[in-house]
CSV table of C-alpha atoms in Angstrom, one decimal:
chain,number,residue,atom,x,y,z
S,1,MET,CA,59.5,85.0,-58.7
S,2,THR,CA,58.2,84.5,-61.6
S,3,GLN,CA,54.8,83.3,-62.6
S,4,PRO,CA,54.7,79.7,-63.2
S,5,PHE,CA,53.9,78.4,-66.8
S,6,LEU,CA,50.4,77.0,-65.2
S,7,ALA,CA,49.2,77.9,-62.1
S,8,MET,CA,46.2,76.3,-60.4
S,9,ARG,CA,44.3,77.3,-57.2
S,10,ASN,CA,41.9,75.8,-55.2
S,11,VAL,CA,40.4,73.9,-58.1
S,12,CYS,CA,37.1,71.7,-57.3
S,13,LYS,CA,35.7,69.7,-60.0
S,14,ALA,CA,32.7,67.4,-59.3
S,15,PHE,CA,30.2,65.0,-61.3
S,16,GLY,CA,27.1,64.9,-59.6
S,17,LYS,CA,27.9,64.0,-55.8
S,18,PHE,CA,31.3,62.8,-57.1
S,19,GLN,CA,33.5,65.3,-55.9
S,20,ALA,CA,36.6,64.8,-58.9
S,21,LEU,CA,39.0,67.8,-57.4
S,22,GLN,CA,39.3,68.7,-54.2
S,23,ASN,CA,40.7,72.4,-53.7
S,24,LEU,CA,43.6,71.2,-55.8
S,25,SER,CA,46.3,73.5,-56.1
S,26,LEU,CA,49.6,73.5,-58.4
S,27,ASP,CA,52.4,74.7,-60.3
S,28,VAL,CA,54.4,73.9,-63.3
S,29,GLN,CA,56.6,75.8,-65.1
S,30,ALA,CA,58.0,76.1,-68.6
S,31,GLY,CA,59.9,73.6,-69.9
S,32,GLN,CA,59.4,71.4,-67.2
S,33,VAL,CA,57.7,67.3,-67.4
S,34,LEU,CA,54.8,66.7,-64.5
S,35,CYS,CA,54.0,62.8,-64.3
S,36,LEU,CA,51.2,62.2,-62.5
S,37,ILE,CA,50.5,59.0,-61.1
S,38,GLY,CA,47.3,57.4,-58.7
S,39,ALA,CA,44.7,54.9,-58.8
S,40,SER,CA,42.0,55.3,-61.5
S,41,GLY,CA,39.4,57.4,-60.1
S,42,SER,CA,42.0,59.8,-58.0
S,43,GLY,CA,41.4,62.9,-60.8
S,44,LYS,CA,44.5,62.6,-62.8
S,45,THR,CA,42.6,62.5,-66.2
S,46,THR,CA,39.7,65.5,-64.7
S,47,LEU,CA,42.7,67.6,-64.3
S,48,LEU,CA,44.0,67.4,-67.6
S,49,ARG,CA,40.5,67.7,-68.9
S,50,CYS,CA,40.4,71.1,-66.5
S,51,VAL,CA,43.5,72.5,-68.1
S,52,ASN,CA,42.2,71.8,-71.4
S,53,GLN,CA,38.8,73.4,-70.5
S,54,LEU,CA,36.9,70.3,-71.9
S,55,ALA,CA,35.5,69.8,-68.5
S,56,PRO,CA,34.5,73.3,-66.9
S,57,ILE,CA,35.4,74.1,-62.9
S,58,ASP,CA,33.6,74.3,-60.7
S,59,SER,CA,35.5,76.7,-58.5
S,60,GLY,CA,38.9,78.4,-58.0
S,61,ALA,CA,41.0,79.4,-61.1
S,62,ILE,CA,43.4,78.1,-63.6
S,63,TRP,CA,46.1,80.0,-65.0
S,64,LEU,CA,48.3,79.5,-68.2
S,65,ASP,CA,51.1,81.1,-70.0
S,66,GLY,CA,49.3,84.2,-67.8
S,67,ASP,CA,45.9,84.1,-69.2
S,68,LEU,CA,42.7,83.2,-66.8
S,69,LEU,CA,41.4,80.4,-68.3
S,70,GLY,CA,37.7,80.2,-68.9
S,71,MET,CA,36.7,83.6,-67.8
S,72,ARG,CA,38.0,87.6,-67.7
S,73,VAL,CA,37.9,89.8,-64.6
S,74,GLN,CA,35.7,92.8,-65.5
S,75,ASN,CA,34.9,95.5,-62.5
S,76,ALA,CA,36.4,93.2,-60.3
S,77,ARG,CA,33.8,90.3,-61.2
S,78,ARG,CA,34.8,87.3,-63.2
S,79,ARG,CA,33.2,86.9,-66.1
S,80,LEU,CA,32.2,83.4,-68.3
S,81,LEU,CA,34.2,83.7,-71.9
S,82,THR,CA,32.4,82.5,-74.9
S,83,GLU,CA,32.7,79.4,-76.6
S,84,ALA,CA,34.8,80.8,-79.2
S,85,GLU,CA,37.1,82.7,-76.6
S,86,ILE,CA,37.5,79.3,-74.8
S,87,ALA,CA,38.5,77.7,-78.3
S,88,ARG,CA,41.2,80.2,-78.9
S,89,GLN,CA,42.4,79.8,-75.5
S,90,ARG,CA,42.6,75.7,-76.1
S,91,GLN,CA,44.8,76.3,-78.8
S,92,LYS,CA,47.7,76.8,-76.5
S,93,THR,CA,47.2,73.6,-75.4
S,94,GLY,CA,47.7,69.8,-77.1
S,95,MET,CA,46.1,66.8,-75.9
S,96,VAL,CA,47.0,63.0,-76.5
S,97,PHE,CA,44.2,60.7,-75.4
S,98,GLN,CA,44.2,57.0,-74.4
S,99,ARG,CA,42.5,56.2,-77.6
S,100,PHE,CA,43.9,57.6,-80.9
S,101,ASN,CA,40.5,59.3,-82.4
S,102,LEU,CA,42.4,59.7,-85.9
S,103,PHE,CA,39.5,60.6,-88.5
S,104,PRO,CA,39.6,57.2,-90.4
S,105,HIS,CA,38.7,58.3,-93.9
S,106,MET,CA,42.0,60.7,-93.6
S,107,THR,CA,45.8,59.5,-94.3
S,108,ALA,CA,48.2,60.0,-91.6
S,109,LEU,CA,48.9,63.5,-93.6
S,110,GLN,CA,45.8,64.7,-93.7
S,111,ASN,CA,45.3,64.0,-89.9
S,112,VAL,CA,47.8,66.0,-88.9
S,113,ALA,CA,47.3,68.6,-91.7
S,114,GLU,CA,43.4,69.3,-91.0
S,115,GLY,CA,43.7,71.1,-87.4
S,116,PRO,CA,46.3,73.8,-88.7
S,117,ALA,CA,44.5,74.6,-92.2
S,118,GLN,CA,40.6,74.2,-90.5
S,119,VAL,CA,41.2,76.1,-87.0
S,120,GLN,CA,44.0,78.2,-87.7
S,121,GLY,CA,43.3,79.0,-91.3
S,122,ARG,CA,47.1,78.6,-92.3
S,123,LYS,CA,48.5,78.4,-95.6
S,124,PRO,CA,47.9,75.0,-97.5
S,125,GLY,CA,51.7,74.9,-98.4
S,126,GLU,CA,52.8,75.4,-95.2
S,127,VAL,CA,51.1,73.0,-93.3
S,128,ARG,CA,51.7,70.7,-95.4
S,129,GLY,CA,55.4,70.8,-95.4
S,130,GLU,CA,55.1,71.2,-91.4
S,131,ALA,CA,53.3,67.9,-91.1
S,132,LEU,CA,55.3,66.0,-93.0
S,133,GLU,CA,58.3,67.1,-90.8
S,134,LEU,CA,56.1,66.4,-87.8
S,135,LEU,CA,56.0,63.0,-89.1
S,136,ALA,CA,59.0,62.4,-89.7
S,137,ARG,CA,60.0,63.4,-86.5
S,138,VAL,CA,57.5,60.8,-84.9
S,139,GLY,CA,59.2,58.8,-87.2
S,140,LEU,CA,56.6,58.4,-89.5
S,141,SER,CA,57.8,59.7,-93.1
S,142,ASP,CA,57.1,56.2,-94.9
S,143,LYS,CA,53.6,56.1,-93.8
S,144,SER,CA,52.4,59.9,-94.3
S,145,ALA,CA,49.8,58.4,-96.9
S,146,ASN,CA,48.2,55.5,-94.9
S,147,TYR,CA,44.6,55.7,-93.8
S,148,PRO,CA,44.4,54.7,-89.8
S,149,SER,CA,43.4,51.6,-90.5
S,150,GLU,CA,46.6,50.6,-92.0
S,151,LEU,CA,48.9,51.4,-89.0
S,152,SER,CA,49.8,49.7,-85.7
S,153,GLY,CA,48.2,50.9,-82.7
S,154,GLY,CA,51.8,52.4,-81.7
S,155,GLN,CA,51.9,54.3,-85.2
S,156,GLN,CA,48.0,55.9,-84.4
S,157,GLN,CA,49.4,57.3,-81.3
S,158,ARG,CA,52.3,59.1,-82.7
S,159,VAL,CA,50.4,60.4,-85.9
S,160,ALA,CA,48.2,61.8,-83.3
S,161,ILE,CA,51.2,63.3,-81.0
S,162,ALA,CA,52.0,64.9,-84.4
S,163,ARG,CA,48.3,66.3,-85.0
S,164,ALA,CA,48.6,67.7,-81.4
S,165,LEU,CA,51.9,69.1,-82.1
S,166,ALA,CA,51.0,70.8,-85.6
S,167,MET,CA,48.8,73.2,-83.9
S,168,ARG,CA,52.4,74.7,-82.0
S,169,PRO,CA,51.1,74.7,-78.7
S,170,LYS,CA,52.8,75.5,-75.4
S,171,LEU,CA,51.6,72.7,-73.8
S,172,MET,CA,51.1,69.1,-74.0
S,173,LEU,CA,49.0,67.2,-71.9
S,174,PHE,CA,49.3,63.0,-72.3
S,175,ASP,CA,46.5,61.0,-70.9
S,176,GLU,CA,47.8,57.6,-70.2
S,177,PRO,CA,48.7,57.7,-74.5
S,178,THR,CA,50.4,53.9,-73.9
S,179,SER,CA,47.6,51.8,-71.9
S,180,ALA,CA,45.7,50.9,-75.2
S,181,LEU,CA,48.7,49.8,-76.6
S,182,ASP,CA,50.0,46.0,-77.0
S,183,PRO,CA,53.1,46.0,-74.9
S,184,GLU,CA,55.6,45.9,-77.7
S,185,LEU,CA,54.6,49.0,-79.1
S,186,VAL,CA,54.8,51.3,-75.7
S,187,GLY,CA,58.5,51.8,-76.1
S,188,GLU,CA,57.7,53.6,-79.6
S,189,VAL,CA,55.3,55.9,-78.4
S,190,LEU,CA,57.6,56.4,-75.5
S,191,SER,CA,60.5,57.2,-77.2
S,192,VAL,CA,58.6,60.2,-79.4
S,193,MET,CA,58.1,61.7,-75.8
S,194,LYS,CA,61.3,61.3,-74.4
S,195,GLU,CA,62.5,63.4,-77.6
S,196,LEU,CA,59.9,66.2,-76.6
S,197,ALA,CA,60.6,66.3,-73.2
S,198,ARG,CA,64.5,67.0,-74.6
S,199,SER,CA,63.2,69.7,-76.6
S,200,HIS,CA,62.0,71.4,-73.3
S,201,MET,CA,58.3,70.8,-74.4
S,202,THR,CA,56.2,71.8,-70.9
S,203,MET,CA,54.2,68.2,-70.6
S,204,ILE,CA,51.6,66.7,-68.1
S,205,VAL,CA,51.8,63.2,-68.3
S,206,VAL,CA,49.1,60.9,-66.9
S,207,THR,CA,50.9,57.8,-67.2
S,208,HIS,CA,51.5,54.4,-65.6
S,209,GLU,CA,55.2,53.5,-66.7
S,210,LEU,CA,57.2,54.3,-64.1
S,211,GLY,CA,60.1,53.5,-65.6
S,212,PHE,CA,59.6,56.7,-68.0
S,213,ALA,CA,58.6,58.7,-65.3
S,214,ARG,CA,61.7,58.0,-63.1
S,215,GLU,CA,63.9,58.8,-66.4
S,216,VAL,CA,61.8,62.0,-67.9
S,217,ALA,CA,59.7,63.5,-65.3
S,218,ASP,CA,61.1,66.8,-63.2
S,219,ARG,CA,58.9,66.4,-61.1
S,220,VAL,CA,56.2,63.6,-60.1
S,221,VAL,CA,52.6,64.0,-58.4
S,222,TYR,CA,50.7,61.2,-56.6
S,223,MET,CA,47.0,61.7,-56.7
S,224,ASP,CA,44.3,60.1,-54.6
S,225,ALA,CA,40.6,61.3,-53.9
S,226,GLY,CA,41.0,64.4,-56.0
S,227,ARG,CA,43.7,65.6,-53.9
S,228,ILE,CA,47.6,65.6,-54.3
S,229,VAL,CA,48.8,63.5,-51.7
S,230,GLU,CA,53.0,63.4,-52.4
S,231,GLU,CA,55.0,65.3,-55.2
S,232,GLY,CA,58.8,65.9,-55.4
S,233,PRO,CA,61.6,64.6,-58.1
S,234,PRO,CA,60.9,61.1,-59.0
S,235,SER,CA,63.7,60.1,-56.7
S,236,GLN,CA,62.0,61.0,-53.8
S,237,VAL,CA,58.3,59.7,-54.6
S,238,LEU,CA,59.3,57.0,-56.5
S,239,GLY,CA,62.4,55.9,-54.5
S,240,ALA,CA,61.4,57.1,-51.1
S,241,PRO,CA,58.0,57.9,-50.6
S,242,ASN,CA,57.0,59.9,-47.1
S,243,GLU,CA,53.4,59.3,-47.3
S,244,ALA,CA,51.8,56.2,-46.2
S,245,ARG,CA,49.2,56.3,-49.4
S,246,THR,CA,52.0,56.5,-51.8
S,247,LYS,CA,53.8,53.9,-50.6
S,248,ALA,CA,51.1,51.4,-50.7
S,249,PHE,CA,50.0,52.6,-54.5
S,250,LEU,CA,53.4,52.4,-55.4
S,251,SER,CA,54.0,48.5,-53.6
S,252,ALA,CA,50.4,47.8,-55.7
S,253,VAL,CA,52.1,48.7,-59.0
S,254,ILE,CA,55.1,47.2,-58.8
S,255,ALA,CA,53.9,44.1,-57.7
């Protein structure tokens, strides 16, 4: 069996006395869409932040695309990577947050082009052309010259997705990307994410949009108290869960 594109093994992460992740192990294959569900505080966002190395793990290990994240094995011992080395590893992942975090003084086009130009040192002409293509991909060809203050929340989030894609990541992480949006704007963001899924982008999505999970996810993981309680195809986890905690969560959400 081939090595998973993403492999987490016995990962633990605590914030003070609060144990956010407890001996968590998880595999994601290339091209899969994995949806994480669970109540607030169950560890979903922490999992994403550990994969993106925004939060260093306390123990365990994470491999992404064959690379051990955050450390190297040297003389049979693990040694932490430098910040520069971690930054290079982080370029394999794109992350979209609840809040859009766009640069307010930059246009949509400039927001998308900034990372490839400044971080990856790519040529301005190449970056501009690709940024325009990405804005077209998320349905914002006519908004390239607009500033964030001139865009709706849904449009800003779509710019944020284009900005993440501009770094040419191999894995996209979404942390409840529609939770800050008005209900009428949710659909336009989910449509972009569905298109990404159809293009076989590997994605981990923290979401409360169960309809999206049913339609798009290859696997759904229900988390509680920093652990994986249940995982499987959406038809099983969302339609016929085995665990009492999963059933209780779904009943509360659907109600």
